mmCIF file of C-alpha atoms and ligand atoms in Angstrom:
data_model
loop_
_atom_site.group_PDB
_atom_site.id
_atom_site.type_symbol
_atom_site.label_atom_id
_atom_site.label_comp_id
_atom_site.label_asym_id
_atom_site.label_seq_id
_atom_site.Cartn_x
_atom_site.Cartn_y
_atom_site.Cartn_z
ATOM 1 C CA MET A 1 -61.513 -32.056 -10.249
ATOM 2 C CA THR A 2 -60.405 -28.913 -8.157
ATOM 3 C CA GLU A 3 -62.987 -26.714 -7.884
ATOM 4 C CA ARG A 4 -63.420 -23.472 -9.923
ATOM 5 C CA LEU A 5 -62.877 -20.268 -7.614
ATOM 6 C CA PHE A 6 -64.106 -16.625 -7.866
ATOM 7 C CA ASN A 7 -61.182 -15.177 -9.161
ATOM 8 C CA PHE A 8 -61.211 -11.345 -8.772
ATOM 9 C CA SER A 9 -58.118 -10.906 -10.943
ATOM 10 C CA ALA A 10 -57.745 -7.959 -13.088
ATOM 11 C CA GLY A 11 -55.987 -9.650 -15.791
ATOM 12 C CA PRO A 12 -55.741 -12.033 -17.138
ATOM 13 C CA ALA A 13 -59.168 -12.824 -15.438
ATOM 14 C CA ILE A 14 -61.992 -14.996 -15.624
ATOM 15 C CA LEU A 15 -63.282 -16.574 -18.777
ATOM 16 C CA PRO A 16 -67.117 -17.511 -19.000
ATOM 17 C CA GLU A 17 -67.290 -21.144 -17.881
ATOM 18 C CA PRO A 18 -69.263 -22.722 -20.960
ATOM 19 C CA VAL A 19 -66.234 -20.635 -23.308
ATOM 20 C CA LEU A 20 -63.555 -22.814 -21.489
ATOM 21 C CA GLU A 21 -65.935 -25.909 -21.639
ATOM 22 C CA ALA A 22 -66.015 -25.360 -25.753
ATOM 23 C CA ALA A 23 -62.076 -24.754 -25.786
ATOM 24 C CA ARG A 24 -61.418 -27.734 -23.293
ATOM 25 C CA SER A 25 -63.214 -30.402 -26.020
ATOM 26 C CA ALA A 26 -61.999 -27.896 -28.900
ATOM 27 C CA LEU A 27 -58.481 -28.460 -27.452
ATOM 28 C CA TRP A 28 -58.345 -32.151 -28.888
ATOM 29 C CA THR A 29 -60.482 -32.426 -31.516
ATOM 30 C CA PHE A 30 -62.353 -29.207 -33.227
ATOM 31 C CA GLU A 31 -65.583 -30.021 -34.234
ATOM 32 C CA ASP A 32 -65.536 -33.461 -36.407
ATOM 33 C CA SER A 33 -61.924 -32.416 -37.904
ATOM 34 C CA GLY A 34 -59.932 -34.857 -35.909
ATOM 35 C CA ILE A 35 -57.428 -32.344 -35.198
ATOM 36 C CA GLY A 36 -57.135 -30.072 -32.356
ATOM 37 C CA ILE A 37 -57.965 -25.948 -32.731
ATOM 38 C CA LEU A 38 -54.368 -25.238 -31.558
ATOM 39 C CA GLU A 39 -53.180 -27.571 -34.299
ATOM 40 C CA HIS A 40 -55.051 -26.395 -37.341
ATOM 41 C CA SER A 41 -53.787 -24.023 -40.132
ATOM 42 C CA HIS A 42 -54.696 -20.254 -40.069
ATOM 43 C CA ARG A 43 -54.962 -21.036 -43.887
ATOM 44 C CA GLY A 44 -57.433 -24.200 -43.694
ATOM 45 C CA ALA A 45 -60.982 -24.257 -43.968
ATOM 46 C CA TYR A 46 -61.695 -24.791 -40.097
ATOM 47 C CA PHE A 47 -59.857 -21.651 -38.901
ATOM 48 C CA THR A 48 -61.016 -19.571 -41.524
ATOM 49 C CA ARG A 49 -64.481 -20.595 -40.502
ATOM 50 C CA VAL A 50 -63.386 -19.656 -36.863
ATOM 51 C CA ILE A 51 -62.270 -16.065 -37.828
ATOM 52 C CA GLU A 52 -64.842 -15.119 -40.485
ATOM 53 C CA GLU A 53 -67.368 -15.861 -37.797
ATOM 54 C CA ALA A 54 -65.477 -14.033 -35.255
ATOM 55 C CA VAL A 55 -65.831 -10.609 -37.206
ATOM 56 C CA ALA A 56 -69.426 -11.483 -38.105
ATOM 57 C CA ASN A 57 -70.339 -11.456 -34.477
ATOM 58 C CA CYS A 58 -68.250 -8.845 -33.101
ATOM 59 C CA ARG A 59 -69.771 -6.680 -36.113
ATOM 60 C CA LYS A 60 -73.343 -7.800 -34.753
ATOM 61 C CA LEU A 61 -72.599 -7.517 -31.139
ATOM 62 C CA ALA A 62 -71.866 -3.944 -31.588
ATOM 63 C CA GLY A 63 -73.469 -3.277 -34.467
ATOM 64 C CA ILE A 64 -70.149 -2.377 -36.713
ATOM 65 C CA GLY A 65 -70.678 -1.657 -40.389
ATOM 66 C CA GLU A 66 -68.460 -2.067 -43.033
ATOM 67 C CA ASP A 67 -66.854 1.198 -42.969
ATOM 68 C CA TYR A 68 -64.689 -0.180 -40.162
ATOM 69 C CA GLU A 69 -62.449 -3.396 -39.928
ATOM 70 C CA ILE A 70 -62.233 -5.711 -37.262
ATOM 71 C CA LEU A 71 -58.565 -6.413 -36.386
ATOM 72 C CA PHE A 72 -57.102 -9.319 -34.274
ATOM 73 C CA LEU A 73 -53.542 -7.984 -33.461
ATOM 74 C CA GLN A 74 -50.574 -9.005 -31.744
ATOM 75 C CA GLY A 75 -48.886 -7.570 -28.521
ATOM 76 C CA GLY A 76 -51.815 -6.710 -26.456
ATOM 77 C CA ALA A 77 -53.046 -3.179 -25.801
ATOM 78 C CA SER A 78 -49.299 -2.302 -25.470
ATOM 79 C CA THR A 79 -48.740 -2.496 -29.110
ATOM 80 C CA GLN A 80 -51.417 -0.455 -30.063
ATOM 81 C CA PHE A 81 -49.768 2.355 -27.666
ATOM 82 C CA PHE A 82 -47.149 2.969 -30.194
ATOM 83 C CA MET A 83 -48.699 1.713 -33.488
ATOM 84 C CA ALA A 84 -51.475 3.983 -33.418
ATOM 85 C CA PRO A 85 -48.996 7.403 -33.177
ATOM 86 C CA MET A 86 -46.862 5.762 -35.228
ATOM 87 C CA SER A 87 -49.486 5.617 -37.964
ATOM 88 C CA TRP A 88 -50.538 9.241 -37.858
ATOM 89 C CA LEU A 89 -48.023 11.271 -35.916
ATOM 90 C CA GLY A 90 -44.804 12.367 -36.928
ATOM 91 C CA ASN A 91 -43.199 15.659 -36.480
ATOM 92 C CA GLY A 92 -44.909 18.361 -35.505
ATOM 93 C CA LYS A 93 -47.983 16.652 -35.076
ATOM 94 C CA THR A 94 -49.948 16.317 -32.332
ATOM 95 C CA ALA A 95 -52.564 13.881 -30.510
ATOM 96 C CA SER A 96 -54.541 15.202 -27.466
ATOM 97 C CA PHE A 97 -55.413 12.825 -24.892
ATOM 98 C CA VAL A 98 -57.473 12.885 -21.818
ATOM 99 C CA ASN A 99 -55.476 11.807 -18.751
ATOM 100 C CA THR A 100 -57.224 9.291 -16.819
ATOM 101 C CA GLY A 101 -54.465 7.340 -14.936
ATOM 102 C CA THR A 102 -51.601 4.655 -15.660
ATOM 103 C CA TRP A 103 -52.994 3.350 -18.795
ATOM 104 C CA SER A 104 -53.298 6.901 -20.327
ATOM 105 C CA LYS A 105 -50.112 8.094 -19.330
ATOM 106 C CA LYS A 106 -48.223 4.934 -20.945
ATOM 107 C CA ALA A 107 -50.271 5.589 -23.987
ATOM 108 C CA MET A 108 -48.984 9.178 -24.175
ATOM 109 C CA LYS A 109 -45.886 8.312 -23.189
ATOM 110 C CA GLU A 110 -45.382 5.899 -26.636
ATOM 111 C CA ALA A 111 -47.331 8.604 -28.587
ATOM 112 C CA ASN A 112 -44.239 10.979 -27.509
ATOM 113 C CA VAL A 113 -41.506 8.672 -29.249
ATOM 114 C CA PHE A 114 -43.777 9.590 -32.660
ATOM 115 C CA GLY A 115 -44.942 13.146 -32.134
ATOM 116 C CA ASP A 116 -46.487 16.044 -29.537
ATOM 117 C CA VAL A 117 -48.702 14.908 -26.874
ATOM 118 C CA HIS A 118 -51.138 17.384 -25.496
ATOM 119 C CA VAL A 119 -53.107 16.752 -22.293
ATOM 120 C CA ALA A 120 -56.974 17.657 -22.762
ATOM 121 C CA ALA A 121 -57.769 17.002 -19.261
ATOM 122 C CA SER A 122 -55.982 15.007 -16.534
ATOM 123 C CA SER A 123 -57.704 13.680 -13.169
ATOM 124 C CA GLU A 124 -54.158 13.432 -11.724
ATOM 125 C CA ASP A 125 -54.131 16.288 -9.106
ATOM 126 C CA GLU A 126 -56.960 13.498 -7.389
ATOM 127 C CA ASN A 127 -55.054 10.430 -7.757
ATOM 128 C CA PHE A 128 -57.105 9.581 -10.831
ATOM 129 C CA SER A 129 -59.726 8.878 -8.936
ATOM 130 C CA TYR A 130 -62.856 10.959 -10.936
ATOM 131 C CA ILE A 131 -63.411 11.068 -14.688
ATOM 132 C CA PRO A 132 -63.318 14.818 -15.977
ATOM 133 C CA THR A 133 -66.545 16.070 -17.366
ATOM 134 C CA ASN A 134 -66.870 16.877 -21.068
ATOM 135 C CA ASP A 135 -66.940 20.801 -20.288
ATOM 136 C CA GLU A 136 -63.020 19.960 -18.366
ATOM 137 C CA ILE A 137 -61.723 18.542 -21.455
ATOM 138 C CA SER A 138 -60.014 21.144 -23.713
ATOM 139 C CA TRP A 139 -58.885 19.127 -26.993
ATOM 140 C CA GLN A 140 -56.371 20.478 -28.889
ATOM 141 C CA ASP A 141 -57.621 22.196 -32.020
ATOM 142 C CA ASN A 142 -54.785 21.108 -34.415
ATOM 143 C CA ALA A 143 -54.314 17.859 -33.015
ATOM 144 C CA VAL A 144 -54.138 14.588 -35.621
ATOM 145 C CA TYR A 145 -56.247 12.407 -33.042
ATOM 146 C CA ALA A 146 -57.947 12.356 -29.991
ATOM 147 C CA HIS A 147 -57.455 9.790 -27.067
ATOM 148 C CA TYR A 148 -59.350 8.305 -23.756
ATOM 149 C CA THR A 149 -59.332 5.302 -21.856
ATOM 150 C CA SER A 150 -63.113 4.296 -21.286
ATOM 151 C CA ASN A 151 -62.250 2.712 -18.176
ATOM 152 C CA ASN A 152 -59.212 2.815 -16.014
ATOM 153 C CA THR A 153 -58.722 -0.677 -14.630
ATOM 154 C CA ILE A 154 -56.138 0.684 -11.773
ATOM 155 C CA ALA A 155 -58.039 3.614 -10.318
ATOM 156 C CA GLY A 156 -61.430 1.816 -10.858
ATOM 157 C CA THR A 157 -63.142 4.763 -12.941
ATOM 158 C CA GLN A 158 -64.919 4.731 -16.222
ATOM 159 C CA PHE A 159 -66.569 7.194 -18.474
ATOM 160 C CA THR A 160 -70.504 7.088 -18.539
ATOM 161 C CA SER A 161 -70.642 8.778 -21.900
ATOM 162 C CA ILE A 162 -68.210 9.227 -24.583
ATOM 163 C CA PRO A 163 -65.887 12.752 -24.786
ATOM 164 C CA THR A 164 -66.726 14.812 -27.944
ATOM 165 C CA PRO A 165 -63.583 15.844 -29.476
ATOM 166 C CA PRO A 166 -64.290 18.460 -32.761
ATOM 167 C CA SER A 167 -66.311 15.925 -35.403
ATOM 168 C CA SER A 168 -63.316 16.240 -37.635
ATOM 169 C CA MET A 169 -60.873 14.464 -35.285
ATOM 170 C CA PRO A 170 -60.663 11.278 -34.845
ATOM 171 C CA LEU A 171 -61.300 10.002 -31.347
ATOM 172 C CA LEU A 172 -59.166 6.486 -30.307
ATOM 173 C CA CYS A 173 -60.299 4.540 -27.433
ATOM 174 C CA ASP A 174 -58.432 2.138 -25.205
ATOM 175 C CA ALA A 175 -61.259 0.046 -24.386
ATOM 176 C CA SER A 176 -59.053 -2.546 -22.604
ATOM 177 C CA SER A 177 -60.905 -3.408 -19.512
ATOM 178 C CA ASP A 178 -64.842 -2.648 -20.446
ATOM 179 C CA ILE A 179 -65.032 -3.511 -24.261
ATOM 180 C CA PHE A 180 -68.429 -5.317 -24.936
ATOM 181 C CA SER A 181 -69.799 -4.772 -21.067
ATOM 182 C CA ARG A 182 -72.159 -2.366 -22.410
ATOM 183 C CA PRO A 183 -73.450 -0.670 -25.572
ATOM 184 C CA ILE A 184 -71.067 1.270 -27.345
ATOM 185 C CA ASP A 185 -71.174 3.718 -30.175
ATOM 186 C CA ILE A 186 -68.597 2.489 -32.383
ATOM 187 C CA GLY A 187 -69.582 5.663 -34.924
ATOM 188 C CA ALA A 188 -68.460 7.945 -32.629
ATOM 189 C CA HIS A 189 -64.832 6.513 -32.709
ATOM 190 C CA GLY A 190 -61.995 6.419 -35.473
ATOM 191 C CA MET A 191 -60.645 3.506 -33.314
ATOM 192 C CA VAL A 192 -61.291 1.441 -30.537
ATOM 193 C CA TYR A 193 -58.903 -1.311 -29.280
ATOM 194 C CA ALA A 194 -58.990 -3.580 -26.272
ATOM 195 C CA GLY A 195 -56.243 -6.124 -25.451
ATOM 196 C CA ALA A 196 -58.306 -9.021 -24.856
ATOM 197 C CA GLN A 197 -57.451 -10.738 -21.254
ATOM 198 C CA LYS A 198 -59.997 -8.731 -19.375
ATOM 199 C CA ASN A 199 -63.180 -9.153 -21.106
ATOM 200 C CA LEU A 200 -62.487 -10.992 -24.503
ATOM 201 C CA GLY A 201 -59.868 -13.859 -23.989
ATOM 202 C CA PRO A 202 -56.343 -14.639 -23.533
ATOM 203 C CA SER A 203 -53.801 -12.272 -23.214
ATOM 204 C CA GLY A 204 -51.273 -10.930 -26.187
ATOM 205 C CA ILE A 205 -53.911 -10.388 -28.193
ATOM 206 C CA ALA A 206 -55.905 -7.155 -29.435
ATOM 207 C CA LEU A 207 -59.003 -6.623 -30.941
ATOM 208 C CA VAL A 208 -59.046 -3.542 -32.976
ATOM 209 C CA ILE A 209 -62.027 -1.871 -34.775
ATOM 210 C CA LEU A 210 -60.915 0.988 -37.201
ATOM 211 C CA ARG A 211 -62.602 3.230 -39.322
ATOM 212 C CA LYS A 212 -61.265 2.134 -42.970
ATOM 213 C CA ASP A 213 -60.346 6.120 -43.950
ATOM 214 C CA LEU A 214 -57.729 6.215 -41.165
ATOM 215 C CA ILE A 215 -56.091 2.920 -42.492
ATOM 216 C CA GLU A 216 -55.445 5.102 -45.990
ATOM 217 C CA SER A 217 -54.453 7.821 -44.292
ATOM 218 C CA ALA A 218 -51.938 6.329 -42.254
ATOM 219 C CA ASN A 219 -47.858 6.658 -42.725
ATOM 220 C CA GLU A 220 -46.519 4.563 -44.790
ATOM 221 C CA GLY A 221 -43.160 3.081 -44.887
ATOM 222 C CA LEU A 222 -43.439 1.250 -41.809
ATOM 223 C CA PRO A 223 -42.575 -2.506 -40.919
ATOM 224 C CA SER A 224 -45.273 -4.762 -42.426
ATOM 225 C CA MET A 225 -46.306 -6.124 -38.970
ATOM 226 C CA LEU A 226 -46.565 -2.358 -37.596
ATOM 227 C CA GLN A 227 -49.399 -1.076 -40.367
ATOM 228 C CA TYR A 228 -52.738 -1.620 -40.028
ATOM 229 C CA ARG A 229 -53.498 -1.686 -44.477
ATOM 230 C CA VAL A 230 -51.281 -4.650 -44.037
ATOM 231 C CA HIS A 231 -53.259 -6.599 -41.767
ATOM 232 C CA ALA A 232 -56.454 -5.321 -42.982
ATOM 233 C CA LYS A 233 -55.986 -6.790 -46.290
ATOM 234 C CA ALA A 234 -54.544 -9.777 -44.944
ATOM 235 C CA GLY A 235 -57.812 -10.349 -42.456
ATOM 236 C CA SER A 236 -55.713 -10.439 -39.729
ATOM 237 C CA CYS A 237 -53.644 -13.530 -41.289
ATOM 238 C CA PHE A 238 -50.624 -11.422 -42.625
ATOM 239 C CA ASN A 239 -48.485 -13.787 -40.506
ATOM 240 C CA THR A 240 -49.524 -16.682 -38.272
ATOM 241 C CA PRO A 241 -51.977 -14.996 -36.298
ATOM 242 C CA PRO A 242 -52.932 -15.901 -32.402
ATOM 243 C CA THR A 243 -55.247 -18.703 -33.700
ATOM 244 C CA PHE A 244 -56.382 -19.695 -30.392
ATOM 245 C CA GLY A 245 -56.873 -16.819 -28.933
ATOM 246 C CA ILE A 246 -59.109 -15.533 -32.192
ATOM 247 C CA TYR A 247 -61.122 -18.885 -31.483
ATOM 248 C CA ILE A 248 -61.746 -18.048 -27.766
ATOM 249 C CA MET A 249 -62.592 -14.427 -28.535
ATOM 250 C CA GLY A 250 -65.075 -15.742 -31.467
ATOM 251 C CA GLU A 251 -66.394 -18.262 -28.443
ATOM 252 C CA VAL A 252 -66.688 -15.327 -25.946
ATOM 253 C CA PHE A 253 -68.585 -12.704 -28.689
ATOM 254 C CA LYS A 254 -71.201 -16.204 -29.018
ATOM 255 C CA TRP A 255 -71.527 -16.086 -25.576
ATOM 256 C CA ILE A 256 -72.283 -12.586 -24.981
ATOM 257 C CA LEU A 257 -75.016 -12.509 -27.879
ATOM 258 C CA GLU A 258 -76.242 -16.087 -25.860
ATOM 259 C CA GLN A 259 -76.066 -13.217 -22.841
ATOM 260 C CA GLY A 260 -78.448 -10.964 -24.607
ATOM 261 C CA GLY A 261 -75.894 -8.685 -26.164
ATOM 262 C CA LEU A 262 -74.880 -5.414 -24.937
ATOM 263 C CA ASP A 263 -77.537 -4.092 -23.000
ATOM 264 C CA ALA A 264 -78.470 -7.250 -21.155
ATOM 265 C CA MET A 265 -74.409 -7.162 -20.156
ATOM 266 C CA ALA A 266 -74.480 -3.665 -19.276
ATOM 267 C CA LYS A 267 -78.077 -4.144 -16.908
ATOM 268 C CA ILE A 268 -76.115 -7.355 -15.343
ATOM 269 C CA ASN A 269 -72.940 -5.498 -14.779
ATOM 270 C CA SER A 270 -74.864 -2.427 -13.145
ATOM 271 C CA GLU A 271 -76.493 -4.304 -11.220
ATOM 272 C CA LYS A 272 -73.572 -6.466 -10.364
ATOM 273 C CA ALA A 273 -71.388 -3.681 -9.082
ATOM 274 C CA ALA A 274 -74.056 -2.301 -6.930
ATOM 275 C CA ILE A 275 -73.959 -4.714 -4.828
ATOM 276 C CA LEU A 276 -70.618 -4.361 -4.029
ATOM 277 C CA TYR A 277 -70.856 -0.441 -3.802
ATOM 278 C CA ASP A 278 -74.098 -0.353 -1.903
ATOM 279 C CA PHE A 279 -72.313 -2.452 0.658
ATOM 280 C CA LEU A 280 -68.996 0.374 0.652
ATOM 281 C CA ASP A 281 -71.698 2.765 0.927
ATOM 282 C CA GLU A 282 -73.018 1.840 4.251
ATOM 283 C CA SER A 283 -70.058 0.210 5.657
ATOM 284 C CA GLU A 284 -68.165 1.625 8.482
ATOM 285 C CA MET A 285 -64.846 -0.154 7.701
ATOM 286 C CA PHE A 286 -64.697 -0.085 3.574
ATOM 287 C CA ARG A 287 -65.274 3.110 1.433
ATOM 288 C CA GLY A 288 -64.656 3.098 -2.327
ATOM 289 C CA THR A 289 -61.843 4.988 -3.409
ATOM 290 C CA ALA A 290 -63.339 6.552 -6.965
ATOM 291 C CA ARG A 291 -65.416 9.578 -6.803
ATOM 292 C CA LYS A 292 -69.315 8.194 -7.269
ATOM 293 C CA ASP A 293 -70.145 10.034 -10.368
ATOM 294 C CA SER A 294 -67.100 8.192 -12.165
ATOM 295 C CA ARG A 295 -67.447 4.501 -10.747
ATOM 296 C CA SER A 296 -66.126 1.428 -13.031
ATOM 297 C CA ASN A 297 -68.411 -1.262 -12.865
ATOM 298 C CA MET A 298 -65.764 -3.589 -13.645
ATOM 299 C CA ASN A 299 -63.073 -2.537 -11.507
ATOM 300 C CA VAL A 300 -63.944 -1.729 -7.893
ATOM 301 C CA THR A 301 -61.571 0.106 -5.966
ATOM 302 C CA PHE A 302 -61.828 0.153 -2.222
ATOM 303 C CA ARG A 303 -59.914 0.934 1.216
ATOM 304 C CA ALA A 304 -60.291 -0.188 4.770
ATOM 305 C CA ASN A 305 -59.596 1.844 7.412
ATOM 306 C CA SER A 306 -56.112 0.818 8.273
ATOM 307 C CA GLU A 307 -53.377 -0.713 6.169
ATOM 308 C CA GLU A 308 -53.189 -3.534 8.815
ATOM 309 C CA LEU A 309 -56.704 -4.692 8.251
ATOM 310 C CA GLU A 310 -56.107 -4.433 4.496
ATOM 311 C CA ALA A 311 -53.004 -6.872 4.883
ATOM 312 C CA SER A 312 -55.146 -9.362 6.559
ATOM 313 C CA PHE A 313 -58.521 -8.798 4.434
ATOM 314 C CA ILE A 314 -56.554 -9.886 1.240
ATOM 315 C CA LYS A 315 -54.858 -12.752 3.147
ATOM 316 C CA GLU A 316 -58.359 -14.349 4.722
ATOM 317 C CA ALA A 317 -60.327 -13.215 1.662
ATOM 318 C CA THR A 318 -57.846 -15.586 -0.488
ATOM 319 C CA ALA A 319 -57.661 -18.089 2.061
ATOM 320 C CA ALA A 320 -61.638 -18.209 1.913
ATOM 321 C CA GLY A 321 -61.191 -18.771 -1.575
ATOM 322 C CA LEU A 322 -61.640 -15.564 -2.818
ATOM 323 C CA PRO A 323 -58.575 -14.513 -4.684
ATOM 324 C CA GLY A 324 -57.119 -11.567 -6.620
ATOM 325 C CA LEU A 325 -58.360 -8.821 -4.604
ATOM 326 C CA LYS A 326 -55.044 -6.807 -4.017
ATOM 327 C CA GLY A 327 -55.241 -3.587 -5.276
ATOM 328 C CA HIS A 328 -52.451 -2.330 -7.638
ATOM 329 C CA ARG A 329 -50.031 -0.488 -5.698
ATOM 330 C CA SER A 330 -50.687 3.181 -7.125
ATOM 331 C CA VAL A 331 -54.029 3.024 -5.460
ATOM 332 C CA GLY A 332 -53.495 0.619 -2.257
ATOM 333 C CA GLY A 333 -56.012 -1.464 -0.608
ATOM 334 C CA MET A 334 -58.286 -3.524 -2.605
ATOM 335 C CA ARG A 335 -59.652 -4.199 -6.313
ATOM 336 C CA ALA A 336 -62.305 -6.564 -7.198
ATOM 337 C CA SER A 337 -62.247 -6.782 -10.856
ATOM 338 C CA ILE A 338 -65.763 -8.483 -11.543
ATOM 339 C CA TYR A 339 -66.020 -8.391 -15.938
ATOM 340 C CA ASN A 340 -68.583 -9.870 -17.976
ATOM 341 C CA ALA A 341 -67.629 -13.055 -16.996
ATOM 342 C CA PHE A 342 -67.601 -12.912 -13.455
ATOM 343 C CA PRO A 343 -71.037 -14.354 -11.738
ATOM 344 C CA THR A 344 -72.637 -12.190 -9.499
ATOM 345 C CA LYS A 345 -73.083 -14.820 -6.946
ATOM 346 C CA GLY A 346 -69.010 -14.041 -6.537
ATOM 347 C CA VAL A 347 -69.630 -10.630 -5.572
ATOM 348 C CA THR A 348 -72.377 -11.415 -3.257
ATOM 349 C CA ALA A 349 -70.086 -14.179 -1.969
ATOM 350 C CA LEU A 350 -67.221 -10.970 -1.293
ATOM 351 C CA VAL A 351 -70.000 -8.949 0.257
ATOM 352 C CA ASP A 352 -70.984 -11.557 2.754
ATOM 353 C CA PHE A 353 -67.574 -11.905 3.604
ATOM 354 C CA MET A 354 -66.672 -8.646 3.862
ATOM 355 C CA LYS A 355 -69.331 -7.763 6.472
ATOM 356 C CA SER A 356 -68.599 -11.206 8.817
ATOM 357 C CA PHE A 357 -65.107 -9.432 8.592
ATOM 358 C CA GLU A 358 -66.111 -6.119 9.777
ATOM 359 C CA GLN A 359 -68.323 -7.673 12.304
ATOM 360 C CA LYS A 360 -65.149 -10.116 13.691
ATOM 361 C CA ASN A 361 -62.961 -6.616 13.485
ATOM 362 C CA LYS A 362 -64.947 -4.244 14.971
HETATM 363 C C1 LIG B 1 -54.385 -4.287 -18.976
HETATM 364 C C2 LIG B 1 -54.705 -3.133 -19.765
HETATM 365 C C3 LIG B 1 -53.657 -2.388 -21.066
HETATM 366 C C4 LIG B 1 -52.428 -3.395 -21.250
HETATM 367 O O1 LIG B 1 -52.745 -4.553 -21.958
HETATM 368 P P1 LIG B 1 -51.680 -5.545 -22.803
HETATM 369 O O2 LIG B 1 -52.367 -6.557 -23.373
HETATM 370 O O3 LIG B 1 -51.113 -5.778 -21.476
HETATM 371 O O4 LIG B 1 -50.904 -4.677 -22.969
HETATM 372 C C5 LIG B 1 -53.879 -1.497 -21.427
HETATM 373 N N1 LIG B 1 -54.789 -0.652 -21.349
HETATM 374 C C6 LIG B 1 -55.708 -1.099 -20.391
HETATM 375 C C7 LIG B 1 -57.213 0.069 -19.818
HETATM 376 C C8 LIG B 1 -55.713 -1.872 -19.933
HETATM 377 O O5 LIG B 1 -56.714 -2.592 -18.301
#
């Protein structure tokens, strides 16, 4: 069989190998059922257990109480970009956003379809290379909710603490690229959502953790599929849900618990990222693009001394079995996405490759 590579792709991204092994076997027959996981009814006993366990393990991972609903919704994080404002905005209502990059801007654009968008802070002046501090953020007092992007997949920046809007203002977080990579205080949020394809599973599905009072206060009269209350009432099975994605997420939750939970994950992730950042700080050819105090442990963005060097670096790294390193066009250069499932030995392999590339091209 073809060997698996250290895949640095930003998303869909690498998944834990034990999860893939379990899925391979479940595709043929899920447990003793004689029916593959893709072929099970979403209303049957087997799948009901899958989704119930996924919800329970999600709660356990992040200490999420019964005052929050755990939902598995279709359409990825981008559907949440409009489903949230559609639920709580309206004529003359405002949402206050911290703009830290491409994904924040996309969320703001969709919110603007349903109401007013207020920019509480922005790091666009420095090409999104930093995270504004709490002092630099001024929320609009009468905003219906506040919104931030905890990890900026493209710019390679990450919030180190949760921003603090006025306590009565629900805080919404797009955590697509760092969910469950470290402990998260769900109680500080009204809603945390994440497209699955970076840290949780396959693309096309989002995990939505939503405070129950917000479900009740949401606008009514919307299409059923776009109402949180409809999905909450049906336990994410209003229509046929993405059963395979839910199964994989459940396996990933179990895997994270086996690693020791979110504290252990955070320790592994920061040590893993430090291997690469330490090298970037001493290299004469490569440098990190994010400000040091804003660096992401999930997406490490870096440049080389010239675009020619960058092009040959990416090409040679790919040939050497290190694919997915090309940076997003808005930042240029390189990006190493090293999510939860990315092994430390893959980061070491990258640093070794960078060292020899630097030597060779001195
Ligand atoms: C990838 C990503 C998205 C988009 O997710 P989709 O599931 O493709 O809609 C949104 N926000 C962030 C921070 C992301 O990294």
